[in-house]
Short mmCIF file of C-alpha atoms in Angstrom, two decimals:
data_model
loop_
_atom_site.label_atom_id
_atom_site.label_comp_id
_atom_site.label_asym_id
_atom_site.label_seq_id
_atom_site.Cartn_x
_atom_site.Cartn_y
_atom_site.Cartn_z
CA MET O 1 -0.09 18.80 -12.95
CA ARG O 2 0.54 15.45 -14.81
CA LEU O 3 2.31 15.13 -17.68
CA SER O 4 1.14 12.72 -20.36
CA ARG O 5 2.15 9.43 -20.18
CA VAL O 6 0.60 8.88 -23.87
CA LYS O 7 2.90 11.94 -25.36
CA ALA O 8 6.09 11.05 -23.86
CA LYS O 9 5.87 7.70 -25.55
CA LEU O 10 5.05 9.04 -28.64
CA ASN O 11 8.54 11.18 -28.07
CA ARG O 12 10.14 7.64 -27.62
CA GLY O 13 9.10 6.25 -30.24
CA GLU O 14 7.07 3.56 -28.26
CA PRO O 15 3.55 2.34 -28.87
CA VAL O 16 0.91 3.28 -26.91
CA LEU O 17 -2.27 1.42 -25.57
CA ILE O 18 -5.53 3.27 -24.15
CA THR O 19 -8.62 1.60 -23.49
CA CYS O 20 -12.31 2.63 -23.13
CA CYS O 21 -14.45 3.21 -19.71
CA HIS O 22 -18.04 3.83 -20.06
CA PHE O 23 -19.13 2.68 -16.69
CA THR O 24 -19.28 5.95 -14.32
CA ASP O 25 -17.82 3.99 -11.09
CA PRO O 26 -14.84 5.70 -10.25
CA SER O 27 -13.56 2.39 -9.47
CA VAL O 28 -13.29 1.25 -13.00
CA TYR O 29 -10.84 4.08 -13.78
CA GLU O 30 -8.88 3.26 -10.64
CA LEU O 31 -8.50 0.16 -11.11
CA VAL O 32 -7.45 0.98 -14.85
CA SER O 33 -4.72 3.46 -13.84
CA LEU O 34 -3.86 1.20 -11.33
CA MET O 35 -3.08 -1.24 -13.69
CA GLY O 36 -1.19 0.51 -15.88
CA PHE O 37 -2.32 1.45 -19.32
CA ASP O 38 -1.34 4.10 -21.08
CA GLY O 39 -4.38 5.65 -20.99
CA ILE O 40 -8.36 5.93 -20.78
CA TRP O 41 -10.81 6.53 -23.47
CA LEU O 42 -13.41 9.04 -21.52
CA ASP O 43 -16.12 9.81 -23.76
CA VAL O 44 -18.30 12.62 -23.03
CA GLU O 45 -19.58 12.76 -26.82
CA HIS O 46 -21.70 9.63 -27.06
CA HIS O 47 -22.50 9.23 -23.33
CA SER O 48 -24.49 11.67 -20.83
CA THR O 49 -21.76 11.79 -18.37
CA SER O 50 -22.07 15.00 -16.57
CA GLY O 51 -18.77 17.28 -16.10
CA GLU O 52 -19.14 16.82 -12.40
CA THR O 53 -18.74 12.74 -12.98
CA ALA O 54 -16.14 13.27 -15.20
CA ALA O 55 -14.13 15.19 -12.90
CA SER O 56 -14.62 12.45 -10.12
CA LEU O 57 -13.96 9.48 -12.47
CA MET O 58 -10.55 11.30 -13.59
CA ARG O 59 -9.92 12.09 -9.51
CA ALA O 60 -9.76 8.30 -9.27
CA ALA O 61 -7.24 7.94 -12.41
CA ARG O 62 -4.79 10.03 -10.71
CA VAL O 63 -3.91 7.28 -7.98
CA GLY O 64 -2.38 5.20 -10.98
CA THR O 65 -0.78 6.01 -13.91
CA SER O 66 -2.89 6.08 -16.85
CA ASP O 67 -3.64 9.18 -19.14
CA ILE O 68 -7.48 11.01 -19.28
CA ILE O 69 -8.07 10.99 -22.95
CA ALA O 70 -11.38 13.25 -23.00
CA ARG O 71 -13.65 12.94 -26.40
CA PRO O 72 -16.36 16.07 -26.36
CA ALA O 73 -18.91 16.35 -28.99
CA LYS O 74 -18.26 18.07 -32.12
CA GLY O 75 -17.53 22.05 -31.60
CA GLU O 76 -17.78 21.78 -27.85
CA PHE O 77 -14.60 23.77 -26.71
CA MET O 78 -15.72 25.37 -23.87
CA ARG O 79 -16.49 21.74 -22.51
CA MET O 80 -13.06 20.88 -23.77
CA GLY O 81 -11.41 23.70 -22.07
CA ARG O 82 -13.64 22.30 -18.59
CA LEU O 83 -12.47 18.94 -19.68
CA LEU O 84 -8.98 19.88 -19.26
CA GLU O 85 -8.96 22.28 -15.80
CA ALA O 86 -10.21 18.82 -15.14
CA GLY O 87 -6.86 16.68 -15.46
CA ALA O 88 -7.27 15.27 -18.95
CA GLN O 89 -3.73 14.91 -20.23
CA GLY O 90 -5.09 14.40 -23.95
CA ILE O 91 -8.53 15.53 -26.37
CA MET O 92 -9.39 13.62 -28.29
CA TYR O 93 -11.46 15.82 -30.90
CA PRO O 94 -14.37 13.90 -32.94
CA ARG O 95 -15.93 14.83 -36.40
CA CYS O 96 -12.55 16.74 -37.68
CA GLU O 97 -13.29 17.95 -41.12
CA SER O 98 -10.50 20.49 -42.28
CA ALA O 99 -7.31 22.45 -41.06
CA GLU O 100 -9.56 25.07 -39.79
CA GLU O 101 -11.44 23.00 -37.41
CA ALA O 102 -7.99 21.94 -35.93
CA LEU O 103 -6.71 25.14 -35.28
CA GLU O 104 -9.80 26.23 -33.44
CA LEU O 105 -9.40 22.89 -31.74
CA VAL O 106 -5.56 24.46 -30.60
CA ARG O 107 -6.55 27.50 -30.32
CA TRP O 108 -9.06 26.55 -27.88
CA ALA O 109 -6.94 23.86 -26.05
CA LYS O 110 -3.46 25.71 -25.80
CA PHE O 111 -3.10 28.91 -23.71
CA ALA O 112 -1.69 31.66 -25.79
CA PRO O 113 1.38 32.20 -27.04
CA GLU O 114 0.32 29.13 -28.84
CA GLY O 115 -3.90 29.20 -28.59
CA GLU O 116 -6.38 31.17 -26.50
CA ARG O 117 -7.41 28.96 -23.60
CA GLY O 118 -9.01 30.76 -20.78
CA VAL O 119 -7.26 30.72 -17.53
CA ASP O 120 -7.94 29.37 -14.58
CA GLY O 121 -5.90 27.12 -12.10
CA ALA O 122 -8.62 26.44 -9.81
CA ASN O 123 -9.15 22.49 -10.55
CA GLY O 124 -7.07 19.13 -10.92
CA ASP O 125 -4.74 20.35 -14.04
CA ASN O 126 -2.85 23.16 -12.10
CA PRO O 127 -3.54 21.90 -9.41
CA TYR O 128 -5.66 24.03 -7.34
CA CYS O 129 -3.66 27.28 -7.36
CA CYS O 130 -0.59 25.59 -6.13
CA MET O 131 1.82 25.83 -9.16
CA PRO O 132 3.76 28.86 -10.12
CA MET O 133 1.50 30.24 -13.03
CA PRO O 134 4.30 30.96 -16.01
CA GLU O 135 5.69 27.44 -15.54
CA TYR O 136 2.50 25.49 -15.50
CA LEU O 137 1.24 27.80 -18.68
CA LYS O 138 4.35 26.71 -20.64
CA THR O 139 4.05 23.09 -19.66
CA ALA O 140 0.18 23.06 -20.21
CA ASN O 141 1.31 23.88 -23.89
CA ASP O 142 3.78 21.37 -24.26
CA HIS O 143 2.05 18.26 -22.65
CA THR O 144 -1.62 18.59 -23.53
CA LEU O 145 -1.92 15.60 -26.22
CA LEU O 146 -4.43 16.59 -28.97
CA ILE O 147 -6.17 14.21 -31.28
CA ALA O 148 -7.87 15.18 -34.46
CA GLN O 149 -10.67 11.82 -35.57
CA LEU O 150 -10.96 11.73 -39.14
CA GLU O 151 -14.19 10.06 -39.33
CA SER O 152 -15.54 10.98 -43.01
CA PRO O 153 -14.50 10.46 -46.98
CA ASN O 154 -13.93 14.15 -46.49
CA ALA O 155 -12.00 14.84 -43.60
CA LEU O 156 -9.73 12.18 -45.34
CA GLU O 157 -9.23 13.96 -48.11
CA GLN O 158 -8.18 17.21 -45.55
CA ALA O 159 -5.89 14.67 -43.50
CA GLU O 160 -2.49 16.13 -44.55
CA ALA O 161 -3.96 19.69 -43.87
CA ILE O 162 -5.41 18.54 -40.64
CA ALA O 163 -2.54 17.19 -39.89
CA ASN O 164 -0.21 20.26 -41.10
CA VAL O 165 -1.69 22.34 -38.40
CA PRO O 166 1.04 23.43 -35.43
CA GLY O 167 -0.71 21.20 -32.07
CA ILE O 168 -2.64 18.85 -33.68
CA ASP O 169 -0.18 15.24 -32.21
CA VAL O 170 -2.00 12.22 -33.59
CA LEU O 171 -4.59 11.73 -36.85
CA MET O 172 -6.86 8.80 -35.53
CA LEU O 173 -9.05 7.33 -37.72
CA GLY O 174 -12.83 6.51 -36.71
CA PRO O 175 -13.95 3.45 -39.09
CA GLY O 176 -16.96 3.13 -37.43
CA ASP O 177 -18.44 6.67 -38.55
CA LEU O 178 -16.63 6.49 -41.33
CA SER O 179 -18.38 3.56 -42.79
CA VAL O 180 -21.72 4.40 -41.80
CA ILE O 181 -20.91 8.03 -43.60
CA ALA O 182 -19.69 6.03 -46.78
CA GLY O 183 -22.78 4.08 -47.09
CA ILE O 184 -20.64 0.55 -46.10
CA PRO O 185 -21.82 0.61 -42.15
CA TYR O 186 -19.64 -1.88 -40.40
CA GLN O 187 -17.75 -3.59 -42.90
CA PHE O 188 -14.40 -3.11 -41.71
CA ASP O 189 -12.82 -5.01 -44.18
CA HIS O 190 -14.36 -3.06 -47.23
CA PRO O 191 -11.28 -1.51 -49.53
CA LEU O 192 -12.47 1.83 -48.57
CA ILE O 193 -11.36 1.27 -45.44
CA THR O 194 -8.00 -0.74 -46.11
CA ASP O 195 -7.84 2.55 -48.08
CA ALA O 196 -8.30 4.78 -45.13
CA TYR O 197 -5.33 3.06 -43.42
CA ARG O 198 -3.39 3.90 -45.97
CA ARG O 199 -3.96 7.67 -46.47
CA VAL O 200 -4.14 8.40 -42.50
CA SER O 201 -0.35 6.81 -42.08
CA GLU O 202 1.01 8.65 -45.76
CA ALA O 203 -0.66 11.94 -44.13
CA ALA O 204 1.13 11.15 -40.89
CA LYS O 205 4.15 10.41 -42.43
CA ASN O 206 4.25 13.30 -44.57
CA THR O 207 4.07 15.94 -41.87
CA GLY O 208 6.01 13.94 -38.60
CA LYS O 209 2.72 12.56 -36.80
CA TRP O 210 1.72 10.16 -35.18
CA TRP O 211 -1.36 8.14 -36.44
CA GLY O 212 -3.58 5.57 -34.58
CA THR O 213 -7.05 3.82 -34.17
CA VAL O 214 -9.26 1.24 -32.75
CA SER O 215 -7.73 -2.01 -33.15
CA SER O 216 -9.72 -5.65 -32.44
CA THR O 217 -6.69 -8.18 -32.21
CA PRO O 218 -2.88 -8.57 -31.59
CA LYS O 219 -2.86 -9.37 -35.61
CA HIS O 220 -5.23 -6.31 -36.62
CA THR O 221 -2.64 -4.09 -34.52
CA GLN O 222 0.33 -5.75 -35.57
CA MET O 223 -0.83 -4.88 -39.26
CA LEU O 224 -1.27 -1.60 -38.06
CA PHE O 225 2.38 -1.00 -36.53
CA ASP O 226 3.69 -2.01 -39.90
CA MET O 227 2.02 1.04 -41.36
CA GLY O 228 3.25 3.34 -38.82
CA ALA O 229 0.40 3.31 -36.56
CA LYS O 230 1.31 4.09 -32.88
CA PHE O 231 -1.36 4.99 -30.81
CA ILE O 232 -3.75 1.86 -30.42
CA CYS O 233 -7.21 1.91 -28.96
CA HIS O 234 -8.42 -1.51 -27.64
CA GLY O 235 -11.53 -2.69 -25.31
CA CYS O 236 -14.50 -1.42 -23.23
CA ASP O 237 -15.41 -2.12 -20.22
CA LEU O 238 -18.90 -2.58 -21.12
CA ILE O 239 -18.44 -4.91 -23.73
CA MET O 240 -16.01 -6.93 -21.40
CA VAL O 241 -18.71 -7.60 -19.00
CA LYS O 242 -21.09 -8.38 -21.49
CA GLN O 243 -18.46 -11.11 -22.78
CA GLY O 244 -17.53 -12.35 -19.01
CA MET O 245 -21.42 -12.94 -18.92
CA GLU O 246 -22.27 -14.31 -21.85
CA ARG O 247 -19.30 -16.76 -21.05
CA ILE O 248 -21.11 -17.65 -17.89
CA GLN O 249 -24.40 -18.28 -19.61
CA GLU O 250 -22.20 -20.96 -22.05
CA ARG O 251 -20.54 -22.81 -19.36
CA TYR O 252 -23.37 -23.26 -17.29
CA ALA O 253 -26.19 -23.92 -20.04
CA SER O 254 -24.74 -27.75 -20.21
CA LEU O 255 -26.29 -27.93 -16.48
CA GLY O 256 -29.60 -27.16 -17.34
CA PHE O 257 -29.67 -23.73 -16.63
CA THR O 258 -31.80 -21.86 -19.26
CA PHE O 259 -31.40 -17.93 -19.41
CA ASP O 260 -34.62 -15.60 -21.04
CA ASN O 261 -31.43 -13.28 -22.63
CA ARG O 262 -33.49 -10.47 -23.68
CA LEU O 263 -31.05 -8.94 -26.27
CA ILE O 264 -30.92 -12.03 -28.23
CA SER O 265 -34.82 -11.53 -28.88
CA GLU O 266 -34.71 -8.42 -29.55
CA ALA O 267 -31.50 -8.69 -31.74
CA GLU O 268 -33.62 -10.93 -33.70
CA GLU O 269 -36.68 -8.97 -33.89
CA LEU O 270 -34.83 -6.21 -35.22
CA LYS O 271 -33.87 -8.51 -38.08
CA SER O 272 -37.00 -9.33 -38.61
CA GLN O 273 -38.12 -5.87 -39.48
CA SER O 274 -35.22 -4.96 -41.94
#
C-alpha cells in the first residue's frame, strides 16, 4: 500500500496543500499527482462519480505522489470502505455532528482491534493480495488519514469531543455549509465564521490534533497558519478552467469578438427572481 504523504508531513509539523478535482478524466489526476500536490480531494458526496470511475481516478494518481482524500456522503460507511480498498489514503467525512458519529467513522475505517473494517485485500490498497496481511492491517491502521468535517453550529459545539476520539486526525471546518445552515449564506467575513476558526483551532490545540479548512488566497492561508492550521485546501479544476476561459474572453473582446455567455445571462435572470 502507499503510505499517506499528507499524514507524514503533518507528523513532521509541515503544512499540507491539497486541491480539488471534479473532472472525471484520469489525465487530470495523473497531471496533478505528477506535479506533486500533497493530495487530491475526490468528492463523491456531491458528485455522481461511480465507484468504478473513482477507482480509475485513483489508479491514475498513483503515477505521481499525491494522496487521494476521498469524501463519501454522510453515513456512507460501506462506500467509504470501498474507497479505501481502491487506494484512498484518507477519508474526509462530511457533516460530523458528534463524538458518537466520529466513533462510527473510525469503526468503519480501521481494521480490528481499532475498528471493524472488513478485510479483503484484492484491490489497489493492499495491493492485489500481494502484501503480508498482518503487516498490511497494522500499516493501514497507522497511516490512513481520517478528517472530520465540522459544518454546522452544533458541530462547533461538539468540536473538542469529536477531536478527542482516538483515530480522528484532522478537524476540518466547512465554512460553506456552516454559513448556509447558520442563515448567513456565503458571508465568509461574518463574525460567526471568524469565530468558528477560533473554536476549531482551540479544539485541535486542546486535543493535540491537526485542523484546517479551505482557503482562497495566500493571505488567508497565512491567517490560518497564525491560528495553527496545517491542512489547507485550495483550488478546483472546474473553477480554474472557467477562469481561464473568462480570461481568454477578456483579452479577445478588445479585438471585436463577442460571446453569448449563457452563464452571465442566467445569473442575471436568477438575481431578478429574488
